[in-house]
Amino acid sequence: MMLDRRDAGQAEPVSSAPSGLLVQVRHALAQAGFHLVAGDAEEGRPGLAVRDVPAGVLVRWTASDWFASLVMDQPGASGDSMQAVVQAAVSGLLVQLGHTVTGPSDGGDLLVLA
């Protein structure tokens, strides 16, 4: 358990356990075959990073170098179009399972609200 120091000398317990929503989203994505990376992983690690944020659960996809180079070799394909396909697949799966999903944001992240 972590402590949140709001006032000097006083501490309130803060849970470091993942939210139920985070557990549900990670499970659904793993069951569907998506490669998950630790939510606190270094930016740029390939796969789906899924982490708790105050508004819900944030999902971010990063392509591997191999995948990015493969896309570049395909006529008419771009990294942006591949990201859009992954975002649509992730969003579609989670919505089908009853979750509320917003996004993608300017950075390409999806936000799962419930």
CSV table of N, CA and C in Angstrom, one decimal:
chain,number,residue,atom,x,y,z
A,1,MET,N,0.8,-1.2,0.0
A,1,MET,CA,0.0,0.0,0.0
A,1,MET,C,0.9,1.2,0.0
A,2,MET,N,0.5,2.2,-0.8
A,2,MET,CA,1.3,3.5,-0.9
A,2,MET,C,0.6,4.5,0.0
A,3,LEU,N,1.3,5.5,0.4
A,3,LEU,CA,0.8,6.6,1.2
A,3,LEU,C,0.8,7.9,0.3
A,4,ASP,N,-0.3,8.6,0.5
A,4,ASP,CA,-0.5,9.9,-0.2
A,4,ASP,C,-0.4,11.0,0.9
A,5,ARG,N,0.6,11.8,0.8
A,5,ARG,CA,0.9,12.8,1.8
A,5,ARG,C,0.2,14.1,1.3
A,6,ARG,N,-1.0,14.4,1.9
A,6,ARG,CA,-1.7,15.6,1.5
A,6,ARG,C,-1.3,16.7,2.4
A,7,ASP,N,-1.2,16.5,3.7
A,7,ASP,CA,-0.8,17.5,4.6
A,7,ASP,C,0.5,17.0,5.3
A,8,ALA,N,1.4,17.9,5.6
A,8,ALA,CA,2.6,17.5,6.2
A,8,ALA,C,2.3,16.8,7.5
A,9,GLY,N,2.9,15.6,7.7
A,9,GLY,CA,2.6,14.9,8.9
A,9,GLY,C,1.4,14.0,8.9
A,10,GLN,N,0.6,14.1,7.9
A,10,GLN,CA,-0.6,13.2,7.8
A,10,GLN,C,-0.5,12.4,6.5
A,11,ALA,N,-0.9,11.2,6.5
A,11,ALA,CA,-0.9,10.3,5.3
A,11,ALA,C,-2.2,9.6,5.3
A,12,GLU,N,-2.7,9.4,4.0
A,12,GLU,CA,-3.9,8.6,3.8
A,12,GLU,C,-3.5,7.4,2.9
A,13,PRO,N,-4.1,6.2,3.2
A,13,PRO,CA,-3.7,5.1,2.4
A,13,PRO,C,-4.3,5.3,0.9
A,14,VAL,N,-3.4,4.9,0.0
A,14,VAL,CA,-3.8,4.9,-1.4
A,14,VAL,C,-3.6,3.5,-2.0
A,15,SER,N,-4.6,2.9,-2.6
A,15,SER,CA,-4.4,1.6,-3.1
A,15,SER,C,-3.5,1.6,-4.4
A,16,SER,N,-2.6,0.6,-4.5
A,16,SER,CA,-1.8,0.5,-5.7
A,16,SER,C,-2.3,-0.7,-6.5
A,17,ALA,N,-3.4,-1.3,-6.1
A,17,ALA,CA,-4.0,-2.4,-6.8
A,17,ALA,C,-4.7,-1.9,-8.1
A,18,PRO,N,-4.6,-2.7,-9.2
A,18,PRO,CA,-5.3,-2.2,-10.4
A,18,PRO,C,-6.8,-2.2,-10.2
A,19,SER,N,-7.4,-1.3,-11.0
A,19,SER,CA,-8.9,-1.2,-10.9
A,19,SER,C,-9.5,-2.4,-11.6
A,20,GLY,N,-10.8,-2.7,-11.2
A,20,GLY,CA,-11.5,-3.8,-11.8
A,20,GLY,C,-11.6,-3.6,-13.3
A,21,LEU,N,-11.8,-2.3,-13.7
A,21,LEU,CA,-11.9,-2.0,-15.2
A,21,LEU,C,-10.6,-2.4,-15.9
A,22,LEU,N,-9.5,-2.0,-15.3
A,22,LEU,CA,-8.2,-2.4,-15.9
A,22,LEU,C,-8.1,-3.9,-16.1
A,23,VAL,N,-8.4,-4.6,-15.0
A,23,VAL,CA,-8.3,-6.1,-15.1
A,23,VAL,C,-9.2,-6.6,-16.2
A,24,GLN,N,-10.4,-6.1,-16.3
A,24,GLN,CA,-11.4,-6.6,-17.3
A,24,GLN,C,-10.8,-6.3,-18.7
A,25,VAL,N,-10.3,-5.1,-19.0
A,25,VAL,CA,-9.9,-4.7,-20.3
A,25,VAL,C,-8.6,-5.5,-20.7
A,26,ARG,N,-7.7,-5.6,-19.7
A,26,ARG,CA,-6.5,-6.4,-20.0
A,26,ARG,C,-6.8,-7.8,-20.4
A,27,HIS,N,-7.8,-8.4,-19.6
A,27,HIS,CA,-8.2,-9.8,-19.8
A,27,HIS,C,-8.8,-9.9,-21.2
A,28,ALA,N,-9.7,-9.0,-21.6
A,28,ALA,CA,-10.4,-9.1,-22.9
A,28,ALA,C,-9.4,-9.0,-24.0
A,29,LEU,N,-8.5,-8.1,-23.9
A,29,LEU,CA,-7.5,-7.9,-25.0
A,29,LEU,C,-6.6,-9.1,-25.1
A,30,ALA,N,-6.1,-9.6,-24.0
A,30,ALA,CA,-5.2,-10.8,-24.0
A,30,ALA,C,-6.0,-12.0,-24.6
A,31,GLN,N,-7.2,-12.2,-24.2
A,31,GLN,CA,-8.0,-13.3,-24.7
A,31,GLN,C,-8.2,-13.2,-26.2
A,32,ALA,N,-8.3,-12.0,-26.7
A,32,ALA,CA,-8.5,-11.8,-28.2
A,32,ALA,C,-7.1,-11.9,-28.9
A,33,GLY,N,-6.0,-12.1,-28.2
A,33,GLY,CA,-4.7,-12.3,-28.9
A,33,GLY,C,-3.9,-11.1,-29.0
A,34,PHE,N,-4.2,-10.0,-28.4
A,34,PHE,CA,-3.4,-8.8,-28.5
A,34,PHE,C,-2.2,-8.9,-27.6
A,35,HIS,N,-1.0,-8.4,-28.1
A,35,HIS,CA,0.2,-8.4,-27.3
A,35,HIS,C,0.1,-7.2,-26.3
A,36,LEU,N,0.1,-7.5,-25.0
A,36,LEU,CA,0.1,-6.5,-24.0
A,36,LEU,C,1.5,-6.2,-23.4
A,37,VAL,N,1.8,-5.0,-23.1
A,37,VAL,CA,3.0,-4.6,-22.4
A,37,VAL,C,2.6,-4.0,-21.1
A,38,ALA,N,3.5,-3.9,-20.2
A,38,ALA,CA,3.2,-3.4,-18.9
A,38,ALA,C,2.7,-1.9,-19.0
A,39,GLY,N,1.7,-1.6,-18.3
A,39,GLY,CA,1.1,-0.2,-18.4
A,39,GLY,C,2.1,0.9,-18.1
A,40,ASP,N,3.1,0.6,-17.2
A,40,ASP,CA,4.0,1.6,-16.9
A,40,ASP,C,5.3,1.4,-17.7
A,41,ALA,N,5.2,0.7,-18.8
A,41,ALA,CA,6.4,0.4,-19.6
A,41,ALA,C,6.9,1.7,-20.3
A,42,GLU,N,8.1,1.6,-20.6
A,42,GLU,CA,8.8,2.8,-21.3
A,42,GLU,C,8.0,3.0,-22.6
A,43,GLU,N,7.8,4.3,-22.9
A,43,GLU,CA,7.2,4.7,-24.2
A,43,GLU,C,7.9,4.0,-25.3
A,44,GLY,N,7.1,3.6,-26.3
A,44,GLY,CA,7.8,3.1,-27.5
A,44,GLY,C,7.9,1.6,-27.5
A,45,ARG,N,7.6,0.9,-26.4
A,45,ARG,CA,7.6,-0.6,-26.4
A,45,ARG,C,6.5,-1.1,-27.3
A,46,PRO,N,6.8,-2.0,-28.2
A,46,PRO,CA,5.7,-2.5,-29.1
A,46,PRO,C,4.6,-3.3,-28.3
A,47,GLY,N,3.4,-3.1,-28.8
A,47,GLY,CA,2.2,-3.8,-28.2
A,47,GLY,C,1.2,-2.8,-27.7
A,48,LEU,N,0.3,-3.3,-26.9
A,48,LEU,CA,-0.8,-2.5,-26.3
A,48,LEU,C,-0.4,-2.2,-24.9
A,49,ALA,N,-0.3,-1.0,-24.5
A,49,ALA,CA,-0.1,-0.6,-23.1
A,49,ALA,C,-1.4,-0.2,-22.6
A,50,VAL,N,-1.8,-0.8,-21.5
A,50,VAL,CA,-3.1,-0.6,-20.9
A,50,VAL,C,-2.9,-0.2,-19.4
A,51,ARG,N,-3.4,1.0,-19.0
A,51,ARG,CA,-3.1,1.5,-17.7
A,51,ARG,C,-4.3,2.3,-17.2
A,52,ASP,N,-4.3,2.3,-15.8
A,52,ASP,CA,-5.3,3.1,-15.1
A,52,ASP,C,-5.0,4.6,-15.3
A,53,VAL,N,-6.0,5.4,-15.5
A,53,VAL,CA,-5.9,6.9,-15.4
A,53,VAL,C,-7.1,7.4,-14.6
A,54,PRO,N,-7.1,8.6,-14.1
A,54,PRO,CA,-8.2,9.1,-13.3
A,54,PRO,C,-9.6,8.9,-14.0
A,55,ALA,N,-9.7,9.1,-15.4
A,55,ALA,CA,-10.9,9.0,-16.1
A,55,ALA,C,-11.4,7.6,-16.4
A,56,GLY,N,-10.5,6.6,-16.3
A,56,GLY,CA,-10.8,5.2,-16.7
A,56,GLY,C,-9.6,4.4,-17.0
A,57,VAL,N,-9.5,3.8,-18.2
A,57,VAL,CA,-8.4,3.0,-18.6
A,57,VAL,C,-7.9,3.5,-19.9
A,58,LEU,N,-6.6,3.8,-20.1
A,58,LEU,CA,-6.0,4.3,-21.3
A,58,LEU,C,-5.4,3.1,-22.0
A,59,VAL,N,-5.6,3.0,-23.3
A,59,VAL,CA,-5.1,2.0,-24.2
A,59,VAL,C,-4.2,2.7,-25.3
A,60,ARG,N,-3.0,2.3,-25.4
A,60,ARG,CA,-2.1,2.9,-26.4
A,60,ARG,C,-1.4,1.8,-27.2
A,61,TRP,N,-1.4,1.8,-28.5
A,61,TRP,CA,-0.7,0.8,-29.3
A,61,TRP,C,0.6,1.4,-29.9
A,62,THR,N,1.6,0.7,-29.9
A,62,THR,CA,2.9,1.0,-30.5
A,62,THR,C,3.3,-0.1,-31.4
A,63,ALA,N,3.6,0.2,-32.7
A,63,ALA,CA,4.0,-0.9,-33.6
A,63,ALA,C,5.5,-1.2,-33.3
A,64,SER,N,5.8,-2.5,-33.6
A,64,SER,CA,7.2,-2.9,-33.5
A,64,SER,C,8.0,-2.3,-34.7
A,65,ASP,N,9.3,-2.2,-34.6
A,65,ASP,CA,10.1,-1.8,-35.7
A,65,ASP,C,9.9,-2.7,-36.9
A,66,TRP,N,9.8,-4.0,-36.7
A,66,TRP,CA,9.6,-5.0,-37.8
A,66,TRP,C,8.3,-4.7,-38.5
A,67,PHE,N,7.2,-4.5,-37.7
A,67,PHE,CA,5.9,-4.2,-38.3
A,67,PHE,C,5.9,-2.9,-39.0
A,68,ALA,N,6.5,-1.9,-38.5
A,68,ALA,CA,6.5,-0.6,-39.1
A,68,ALA,C,7.3,-0.7,-40.5
A,69,SER,N,8.4,-1.5,-40.5
A,69,SER,CA,9.1,-1.6,-41.8
A,69,SER,C,8.3,-2.4,-42.8
A,70,LEU,N,7.5,-3.4,-42.3
A,70,LEU,CA,6.7,-4.2,-43.2
A,70,LEU,C,5.6,-3.3,-43.8
A,71,VAL,N,5.0,-2.5,-43.0
A,71,VAL,CA,4.0,-1.5,-43.5
A,71,VAL,C,4.6,-0.6,-44.6
A,72,MET,N,5.8,-0.1,-44.4
A,72,MET,CA,6.4,0.8,-45.3
A,72,MET,C,6.7,0.1,-46.7
A,73,ASP,N,6.8,-1.2,-46.7
A,73,ASP,CA,7.0,-1.9,-47.9
A,73,ASP,C,5.8,-2.2,-48.7
A,74,GLN,N,4.6,-1.9,-48.1
A,74,GLN,CA,3.3,-2.1,-48.8
A,74,GLN,C,2.8,-0.9,-49.5
A,75,PRO,N,2.5,-1.0,-50.8
A,75,PRO,CA,2.0,0.2,-51.5
A,75,PRO,C,0.7,0.7,-50.9
A,76,GLY,N,0.6,2.0,-50.7
A,76,GLY,CA,-0.6,2.6,-50.2
A,76,GLY,C,-0.8,2.5,-48.7
A,77,ALA,N,0.0,1.7,-48.0
A,77,ALA,CA,-0.1,1.6,-46.6
A,77,ALA,C,0.7,2.6,-45.8
A,78,SER,N,0.2,3.0,-44.7
A,78,SER,CA,1.0,3.9,-43.8
A,78,SER,C,0.8,3.5,-42.4
A,79,GLY,N,1.7,4.0,-41.5
A,79,GLY,CA,1.7,3.7,-40.1
A,79,GLY,C,0.4,4.2,-39.5
A,80,ASP,N,-0.1,5.3,-40.0
A,80,ASP,CA,-1.4,5.9,-39.5
A,80,ASP,C,-2.5,5.0,-39.8
A,81,SER,N,-2.6,4.4,-41.0
A,81,SER,CA,-3.7,3.6,-41.4
A,81,SER,C,-3.6,2.3,-40.6
A,82,MET,N,-2.5,1.8,-40.3
A,82,MET,CA,-2.3,0.6,-39.5
A,82,MET,C,-2.8,0.8,-38.1
A,83,GLN,N,-2.4,2.0,-37.5
A,83,GLN,CA,-2.9,2.4,-36.2
A,83,GLN,C,-4.4,2.5,-36.1
A,84,ALA,N,-5.0,3.1,-37.2
A,84,ALA,CA,-6.4,3.2,-37.2
A,84,ALA,C,-7.1,1.8,-37.2
A,85,VAL,N,-6.5,0.8,-37.9
A,85,VAL,CA,-7.0,-0.5,-38.0
A,85,VAL,C,-7.0,-1.1,-36.6
A,86,VAL,N,-5.8,-1.0,-35.9
A,86,VAL,CA,-5.7,-1.6,-34.5
A,86,VAL,C,-6.7,-0.9,-33.6
A,87,GLN,N,-6.8,0.4,-33.7
A,87,GLN,CA,-7.7,1.2,-32.8
A,87,GLN,C,-9.1,0.7,-33.0
A,88,ALA,N,-9.5,0.5,-34.3
A,88,ALA,CA,-10.9,0.1,-34.6
A,88,ALA,C,-11.1,-1.3,-34.0
A,89,ALA,N,-10.1,-2.2,-34.1
A,89,ALA,CA,-10.3,-3.6,-33.6
A,89,ALA,C,-10.4,-3.6,-32.1
A,90,VAL,N,-9.5,-2.8,-31.4
A,90,VAL,CA,-9.6,-2.7,-30.0
A,90,VAL,C,-10.9,-2.1,-29.5
A,91,SER,N,-11.3,-1.0,-30.1
A,91,SER,CA,-12.5,-0.3,-29.7
A,91,SER,C,-13.7,-1.2,-30.0
A,92,GLY,N,-13.8,-1.8,-31.2
A,92,GLY,CA,-14.9,-2.7,-31.5
A,92,GLY,C,-15.0,-3.8,-30.6
A,93,LEU,N,-13.9,-4.5,-30.2
A,93,LEU,CA,-14.0,-5.6,-29.2
A,93,LEU,C,-14.5,-5.1,-27.9
A,94,LEU,N,-14.0,-4.0,-27.4
A,94,LEU,CA,-14.4,-3.6,-26.0
A,94,LEU,C,-15.8,-3.1,-26.0
A,95,VAL,N,-16.3,-2.4,-27.1
A,95,VAL,CA,-17.7,-2.0,-27.2
A,95,VAL,C,-18.6,-3.2,-27.2
A,96,GLN,N,-18.2,-4.2,-28.0
A,96,GLN,CA,-19.0,-5.4,-28.1
A,96,GLN,C,-19.1,-6.1,-26.8
A,97,LEU,N,-18.1,-6.0,-25.9
A,97,LEU,CA,-18.2,-6.6,-24.6
A,97,LEU,C,-18.9,-5.7,-23.6
A,98,GLY,N,-19.4,-4.5,-24.0
A,98,GLY,CA,-20.2,-3.7,-23.2
A,98,GLY,C,-19.5,-2.5,-22.6
A,99,HIS,N,-18.3,-2.2,-23.0
A,99,HIS,CA,-17.5,-1.1,-22.4
A,99,HIS,C,-17.8,0.2,-23.2
A,100,THR,N,-17.6,1.3,-22.6
A,100,THR,CA,-17.8,2.6,-23.3
A,100,THR,C,-16.3,3.1,-23.6
A,101,VAL,N,-16.1,3.3,-24.9
A,101,VAL,CA,-14.8,3.7,-25.4
A,101,VAL,C,-14.8,5.0,-26.1
A,102,THR,N,-13.9,5.9,-25.8
A,102,THR,CA,-13.8,7.2,-26.5
A,102,THR,C,-12.4,7.3,-27.2
A,103,GLY,N,-12.3,8.1,-28.1
A,103,GLY,CA,-11.1,8.3,-28.8
A,103,GLY,C,-11.2,7.9,-30.3
A,104,PRO,N,-10.1,7.9,-30.9
A,104,PRO,CA,-8.7,8.1,-30.4
A,104,PRO,C,-8.4,9.6,-30.2
A,105,SER,N,-7.5,9.8,-29.2
A,105,SER,CA,-7.1,11.2,-29.0
A,105,SER,C,-6.1,11.6,-30.0
A,106,ASP,N,-5.6,12.8,-29.9
A,106,ASP,CA,-4.6,13.3,-30.9
A,106,ASP,C,-3.3,12.3,-30.9
A,107,GLY,N,-3.0,11.8,-29.7
A,107,GLY,CA,-1.9,10.9,-29.6
A,107,GLY,C,-2.2,9.4,-30.0
A,108,GLY,N,-3.5,9.2,-30.4
A,108,GLY,CA,-3.9,7.9,-30.8
A,108,GLY,C,-4.4,7.0,-29.7
A,109,ASP,N,-4.5,7.5,-28.5
A,109,ASP,CA,-4.9,6.7,-27.3
A,109,ASP,C,-6.4,6.5,-27.3
A,110,LEU,N,-6.9,5.3,-26.8
A,110,LEU,CA,-8.3,5.1,-26.6
A,110,LEU,C,-8.5,5.2,-25.1
A,111,LEU,N,-9.6,5.7,-24.7
A,111,LEU,CA,-10.0,5.8,-23.3
A,111,LEU,C,-11.2,5.0,-23.0
A,112,VAL,N,-11.1,4.0,-22.1
A,112,VAL,CA,-12.2,3.2,-21.8
A,112,VAL,C,-12.8,3.7,-20.5
A,113,LEU,N,-14.1,4.1,-20.6
A,113,LEU,CA,-14.7,4.8,-19.4
A,113,LEU,C,-15.4,3.9,-18.5
A,114,ALA,N,-16.0,2.8,-19.0
A,114,ALA,CA,-16.7,1.8,-18.2
A,114,ALA,C,-16.8,0.5,-18.9
